[in-house]
Tab-separated table of C-alpha atoms in Angstrom:
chain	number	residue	atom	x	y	z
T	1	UNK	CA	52.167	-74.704	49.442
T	2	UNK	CA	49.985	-77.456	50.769
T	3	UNK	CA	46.866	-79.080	49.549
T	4	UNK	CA	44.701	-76.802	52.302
T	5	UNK	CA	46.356	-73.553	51.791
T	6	UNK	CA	45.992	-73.965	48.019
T	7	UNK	CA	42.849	-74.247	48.603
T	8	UNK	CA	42.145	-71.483	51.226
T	9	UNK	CA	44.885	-68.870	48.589
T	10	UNK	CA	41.734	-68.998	45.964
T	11	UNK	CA	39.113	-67.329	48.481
T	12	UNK	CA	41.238	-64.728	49.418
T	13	UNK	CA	41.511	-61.245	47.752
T	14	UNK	CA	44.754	-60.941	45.567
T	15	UNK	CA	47.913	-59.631	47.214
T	16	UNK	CA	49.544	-58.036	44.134
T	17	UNK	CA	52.608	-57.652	46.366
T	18	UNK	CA	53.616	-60.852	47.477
T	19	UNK	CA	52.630	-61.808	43.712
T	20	UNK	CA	54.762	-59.553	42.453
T	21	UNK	CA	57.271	-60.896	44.908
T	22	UNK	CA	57.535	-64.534	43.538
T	23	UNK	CA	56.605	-64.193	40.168
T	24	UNK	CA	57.258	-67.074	37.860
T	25	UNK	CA	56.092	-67.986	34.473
T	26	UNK	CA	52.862	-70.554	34.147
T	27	UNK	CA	51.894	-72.146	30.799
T	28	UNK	CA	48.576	-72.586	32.166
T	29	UNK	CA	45.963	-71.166	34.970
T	30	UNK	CA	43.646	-73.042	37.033
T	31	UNK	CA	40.823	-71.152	34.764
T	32	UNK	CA	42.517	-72.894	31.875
T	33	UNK	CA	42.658	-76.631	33.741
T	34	UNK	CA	38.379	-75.709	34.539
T	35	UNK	CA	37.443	-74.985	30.652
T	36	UNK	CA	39.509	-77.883	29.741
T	37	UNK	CA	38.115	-80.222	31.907
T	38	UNK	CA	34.501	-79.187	30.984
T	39	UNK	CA	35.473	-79.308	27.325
T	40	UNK	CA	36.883	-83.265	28.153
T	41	UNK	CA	33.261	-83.928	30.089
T	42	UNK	CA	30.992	-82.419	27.433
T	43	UNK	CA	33.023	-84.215	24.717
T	44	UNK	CA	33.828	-87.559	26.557
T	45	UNK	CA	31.654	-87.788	29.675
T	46	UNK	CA	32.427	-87.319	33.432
T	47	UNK	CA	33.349	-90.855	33.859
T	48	UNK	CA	36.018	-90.575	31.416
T	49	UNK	CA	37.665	-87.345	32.652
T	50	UNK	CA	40.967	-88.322	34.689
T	51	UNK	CA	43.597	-86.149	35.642
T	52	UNK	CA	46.144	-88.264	33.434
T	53	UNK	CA	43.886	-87.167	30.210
T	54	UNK	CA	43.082	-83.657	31.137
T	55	UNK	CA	47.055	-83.285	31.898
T	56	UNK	CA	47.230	-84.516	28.437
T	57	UNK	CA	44.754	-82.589	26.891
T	58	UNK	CA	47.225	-79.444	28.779
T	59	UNK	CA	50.068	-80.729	26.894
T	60	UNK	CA	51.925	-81.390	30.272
T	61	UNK	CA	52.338	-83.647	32.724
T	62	UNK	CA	50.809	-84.842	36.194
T	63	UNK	CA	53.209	-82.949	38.104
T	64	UNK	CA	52.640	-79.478	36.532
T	65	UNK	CA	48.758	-80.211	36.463
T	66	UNK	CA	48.979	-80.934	40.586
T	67	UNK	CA	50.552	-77.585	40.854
T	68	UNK	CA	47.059	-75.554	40.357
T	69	UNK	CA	44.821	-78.504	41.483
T	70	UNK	CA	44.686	-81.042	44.886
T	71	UNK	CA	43.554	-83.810	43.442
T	72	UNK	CA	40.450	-85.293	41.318
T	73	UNK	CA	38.087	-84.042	44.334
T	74	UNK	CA	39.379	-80.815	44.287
T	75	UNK	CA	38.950	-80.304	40.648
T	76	UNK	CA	35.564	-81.570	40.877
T	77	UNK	CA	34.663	-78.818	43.301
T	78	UNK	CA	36.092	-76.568	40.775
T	79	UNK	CA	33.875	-78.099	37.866
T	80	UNK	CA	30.591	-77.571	39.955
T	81	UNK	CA	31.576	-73.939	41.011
T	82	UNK	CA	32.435	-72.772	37.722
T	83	UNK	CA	28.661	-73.951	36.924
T	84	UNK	CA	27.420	-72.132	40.020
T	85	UNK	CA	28.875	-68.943	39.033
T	86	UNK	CA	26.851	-68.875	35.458
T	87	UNK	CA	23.508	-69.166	37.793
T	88	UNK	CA	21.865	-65.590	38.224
T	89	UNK	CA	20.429	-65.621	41.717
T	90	UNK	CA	16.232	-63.505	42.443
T	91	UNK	CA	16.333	-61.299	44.687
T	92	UNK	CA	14.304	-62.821	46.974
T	93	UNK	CA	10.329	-62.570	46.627
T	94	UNK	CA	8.198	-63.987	49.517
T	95	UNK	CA	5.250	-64.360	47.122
T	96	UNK	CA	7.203	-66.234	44.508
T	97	UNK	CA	9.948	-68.433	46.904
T	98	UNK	CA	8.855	-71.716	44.940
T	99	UNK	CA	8.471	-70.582	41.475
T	100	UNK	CA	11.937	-68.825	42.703
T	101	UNK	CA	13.905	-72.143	44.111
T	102	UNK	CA	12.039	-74.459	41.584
T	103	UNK	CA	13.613	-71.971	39.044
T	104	UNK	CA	16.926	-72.158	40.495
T	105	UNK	CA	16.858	-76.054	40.525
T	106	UNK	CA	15.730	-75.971	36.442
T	107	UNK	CA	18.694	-73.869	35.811
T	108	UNK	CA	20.848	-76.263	37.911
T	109	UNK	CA	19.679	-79.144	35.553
T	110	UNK	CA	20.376	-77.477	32.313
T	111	UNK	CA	23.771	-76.563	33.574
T	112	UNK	CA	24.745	-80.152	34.415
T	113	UNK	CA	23.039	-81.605	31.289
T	114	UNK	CA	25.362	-79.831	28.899
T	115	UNK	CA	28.100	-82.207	30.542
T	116	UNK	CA	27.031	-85.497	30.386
T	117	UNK	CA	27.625	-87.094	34.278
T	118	UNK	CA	29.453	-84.311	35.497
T	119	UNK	CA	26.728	-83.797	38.704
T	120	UNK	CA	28.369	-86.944	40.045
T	121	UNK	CA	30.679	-84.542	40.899
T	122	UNK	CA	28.371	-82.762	43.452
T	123	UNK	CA	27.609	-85.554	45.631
T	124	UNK	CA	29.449	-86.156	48.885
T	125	UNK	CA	30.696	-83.192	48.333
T	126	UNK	CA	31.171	-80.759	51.290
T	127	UNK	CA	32.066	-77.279	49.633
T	128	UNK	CA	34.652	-74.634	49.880
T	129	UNK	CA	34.259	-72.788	46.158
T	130	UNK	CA	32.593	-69.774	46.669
T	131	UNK	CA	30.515	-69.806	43.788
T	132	UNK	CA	28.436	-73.193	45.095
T	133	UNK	CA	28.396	-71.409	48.490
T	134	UNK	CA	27.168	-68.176	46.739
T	135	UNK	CA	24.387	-70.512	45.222
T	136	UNK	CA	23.496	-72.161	48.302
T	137	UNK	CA	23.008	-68.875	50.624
T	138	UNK	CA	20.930	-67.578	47.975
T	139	UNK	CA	18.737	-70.435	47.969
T	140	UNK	CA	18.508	-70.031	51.831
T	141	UNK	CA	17.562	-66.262	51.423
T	142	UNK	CA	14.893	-67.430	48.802
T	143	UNK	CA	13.169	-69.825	51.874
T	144	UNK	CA	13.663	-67.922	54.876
T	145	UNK	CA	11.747	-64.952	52.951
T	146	UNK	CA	9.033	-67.177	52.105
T	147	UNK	CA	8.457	-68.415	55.830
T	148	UNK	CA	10.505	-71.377	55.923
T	149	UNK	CA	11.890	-72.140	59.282
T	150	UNK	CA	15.868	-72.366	59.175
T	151	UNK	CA	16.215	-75.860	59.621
T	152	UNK	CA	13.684	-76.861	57.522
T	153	UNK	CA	15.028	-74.317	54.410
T	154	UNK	CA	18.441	-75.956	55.387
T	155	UNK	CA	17.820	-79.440	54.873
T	156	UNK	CA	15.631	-78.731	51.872
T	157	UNK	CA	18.281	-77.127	49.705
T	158	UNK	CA	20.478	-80.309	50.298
T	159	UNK	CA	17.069	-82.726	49.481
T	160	UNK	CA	16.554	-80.665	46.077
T	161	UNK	CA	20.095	-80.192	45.351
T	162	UNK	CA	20.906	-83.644	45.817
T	163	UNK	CA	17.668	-84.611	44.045
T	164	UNK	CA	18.848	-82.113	40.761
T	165	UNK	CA	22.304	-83.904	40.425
T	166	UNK	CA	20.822	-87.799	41.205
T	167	UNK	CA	17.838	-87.106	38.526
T	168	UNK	CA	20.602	-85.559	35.819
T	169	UNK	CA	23.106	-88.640	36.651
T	170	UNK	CA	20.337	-90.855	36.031
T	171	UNK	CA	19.449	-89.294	32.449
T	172	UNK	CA	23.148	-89.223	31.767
T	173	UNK	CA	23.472	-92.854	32.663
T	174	UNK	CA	20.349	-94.042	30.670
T	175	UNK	CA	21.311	-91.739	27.776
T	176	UNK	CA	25.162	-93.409	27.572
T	177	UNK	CA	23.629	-96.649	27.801
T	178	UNK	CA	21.540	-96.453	25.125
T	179	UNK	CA	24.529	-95.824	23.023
T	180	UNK	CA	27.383	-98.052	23.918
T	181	UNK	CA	25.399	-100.836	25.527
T	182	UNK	CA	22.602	-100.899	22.447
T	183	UNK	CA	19.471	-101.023	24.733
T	184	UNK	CA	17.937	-98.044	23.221
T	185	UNK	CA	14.950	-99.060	24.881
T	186	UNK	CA	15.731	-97.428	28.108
T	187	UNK	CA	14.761	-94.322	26.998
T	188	UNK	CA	12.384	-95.689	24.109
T	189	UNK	CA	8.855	-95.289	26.440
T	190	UNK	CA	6.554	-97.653	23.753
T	191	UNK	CA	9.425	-100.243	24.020
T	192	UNK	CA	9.392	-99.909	27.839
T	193	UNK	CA	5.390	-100.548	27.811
T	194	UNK	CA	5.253	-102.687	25.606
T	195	UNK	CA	7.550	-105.091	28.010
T	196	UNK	CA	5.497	-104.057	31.316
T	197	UNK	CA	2.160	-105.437	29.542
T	198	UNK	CA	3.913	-108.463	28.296
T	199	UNK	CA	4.816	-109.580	31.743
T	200	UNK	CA	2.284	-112.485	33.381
T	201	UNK	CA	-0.624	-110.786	34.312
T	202	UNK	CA	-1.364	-113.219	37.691
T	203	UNK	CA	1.900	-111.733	39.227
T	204	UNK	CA	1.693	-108.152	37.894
T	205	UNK	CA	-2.044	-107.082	38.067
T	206	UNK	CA	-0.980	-103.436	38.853
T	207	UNK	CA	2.076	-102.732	36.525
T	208	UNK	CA	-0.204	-104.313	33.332
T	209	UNK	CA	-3.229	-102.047	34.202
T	210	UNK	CA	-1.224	-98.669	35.213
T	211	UNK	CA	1.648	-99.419	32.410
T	212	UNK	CA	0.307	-96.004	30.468
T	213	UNK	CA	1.249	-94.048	33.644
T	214	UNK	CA	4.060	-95.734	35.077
T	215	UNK	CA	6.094	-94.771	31.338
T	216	UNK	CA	4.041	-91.578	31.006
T	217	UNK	CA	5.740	-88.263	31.156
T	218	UNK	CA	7.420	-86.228	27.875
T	219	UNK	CA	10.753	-83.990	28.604
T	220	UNK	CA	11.225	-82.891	31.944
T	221	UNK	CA	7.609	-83.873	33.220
T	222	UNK	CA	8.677	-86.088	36.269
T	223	UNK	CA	11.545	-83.840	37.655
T	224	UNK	CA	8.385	-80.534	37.295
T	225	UNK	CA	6.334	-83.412	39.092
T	226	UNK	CA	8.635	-84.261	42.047
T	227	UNK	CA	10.251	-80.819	42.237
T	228	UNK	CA	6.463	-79.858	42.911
T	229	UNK	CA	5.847	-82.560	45.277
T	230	UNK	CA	8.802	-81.481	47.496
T	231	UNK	CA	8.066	-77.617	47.555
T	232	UNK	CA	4.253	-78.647	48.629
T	233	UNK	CA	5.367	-80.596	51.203
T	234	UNK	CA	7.673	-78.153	52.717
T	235	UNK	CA	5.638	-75.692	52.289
T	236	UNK	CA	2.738	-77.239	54.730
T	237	UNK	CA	4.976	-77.950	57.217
């Protein structure tokens, strides 16, 4: 079977016939190559996952492994979906759409946190898994009920979305630096203004004065703030 029919076979309903027909025995299942995967990314990091060590970590090799998944894209579709499906959608409230989307964003976050750079995986990425699709008409039921016009609710599921996995990269890049690269400081906020007041006060008048609120903000603070911001906006238009 080729790369676009293997892909196309998981969306369609089982044919217990023709499975019947060709059975064969599997050691593993592309379910099994998913939790393994996410196990390598929550224990190693996104960056780290290749299909060379998650074939290792199946106790087989490439060439087995390439028989349930395409390629590295391909199993990164199948990483994001399998987070999609653990989102529970609203039904759709036209009173509540942005407490409803902002919700669904929060939950997006906390899924992609427990797997340190794994929403690198969503960007670029132009989806066939159900589950992300499932996630994305959902959102588009939650803004057309609230008013928003369809190209407007389109574009501002991708601007969120995409805002969710940069913001979650970010933290996952800051937080791995702080380890391996020993410049705890990046996430250290008195460190970080204490160096914004040191610097020459002729050339940074601003950054010196505003240096409480340019490092303000405790847990999720700025992503409530500019999750906000976006849902205002859209909503005035």
């Amino acid at each position: 079977m080729n790369p676009r029919d293997r892909r196309a076979a998981r969306h369609r309903p089982p044919n217990p016939e023709a499975a019947g027909s060709r059975r064969r025995k599997t050691v593993f299942t592309v379910e099994q190559v998913v939790d393994t995967a996410l196990d390598l990314v929550a224990a190693v990091g996104f960056e780290a996952l290749t299909m060379r060590r998650l074939a290792a970590a199946l106790d087989t090799g490439p060439a087995s492994l390439y028989a349930h998944v395409v390629n590295k894209a391909d199993l990164d579709e199948l990483l994001i979906g399998r987070l999609c499906a653990a989102l529970d959608l609203p039904e759709p409230d036209p009173a509540r759409w942005r407490d409803q989307i902002r919700d669904v964003c929060v939950r997006f976050r906390d899924q992609y946190l427990k797997y340190p750079g794994i929403s690198r995986a969503a960007l670029a990425m132009t989806p066939t898994d159900l589950e992300i699709v499932r996630v994305h008409e959902g959102m588009l039921a939650i803004l057309l009920a609230g008013g928003i016009a369809p190209q407007d609710a389109a574009w501002a599921i991708d601007a969120l979305l995409l805002y969710t996995a940069a913001y979650c990269l970010e933290l996952s890049i800051a937080r791995q630096r702080a380890v391996t690269d020993d410049i705890a400081w990046v996430l250290d906020r008195a460190e970080l203004h204490r160096r914004l007041t040191a610097l020459p006060a002729e050339t940074f008048p601003h950054t010196i004065r505003h240096a409480t609120e340019l490092t303000a903000g405790e847990h999720h603070d700025r992503f409530d703030f500019s999750l906000g911001l976006m849902l205002d906006g859209l909503a005035r238009r």
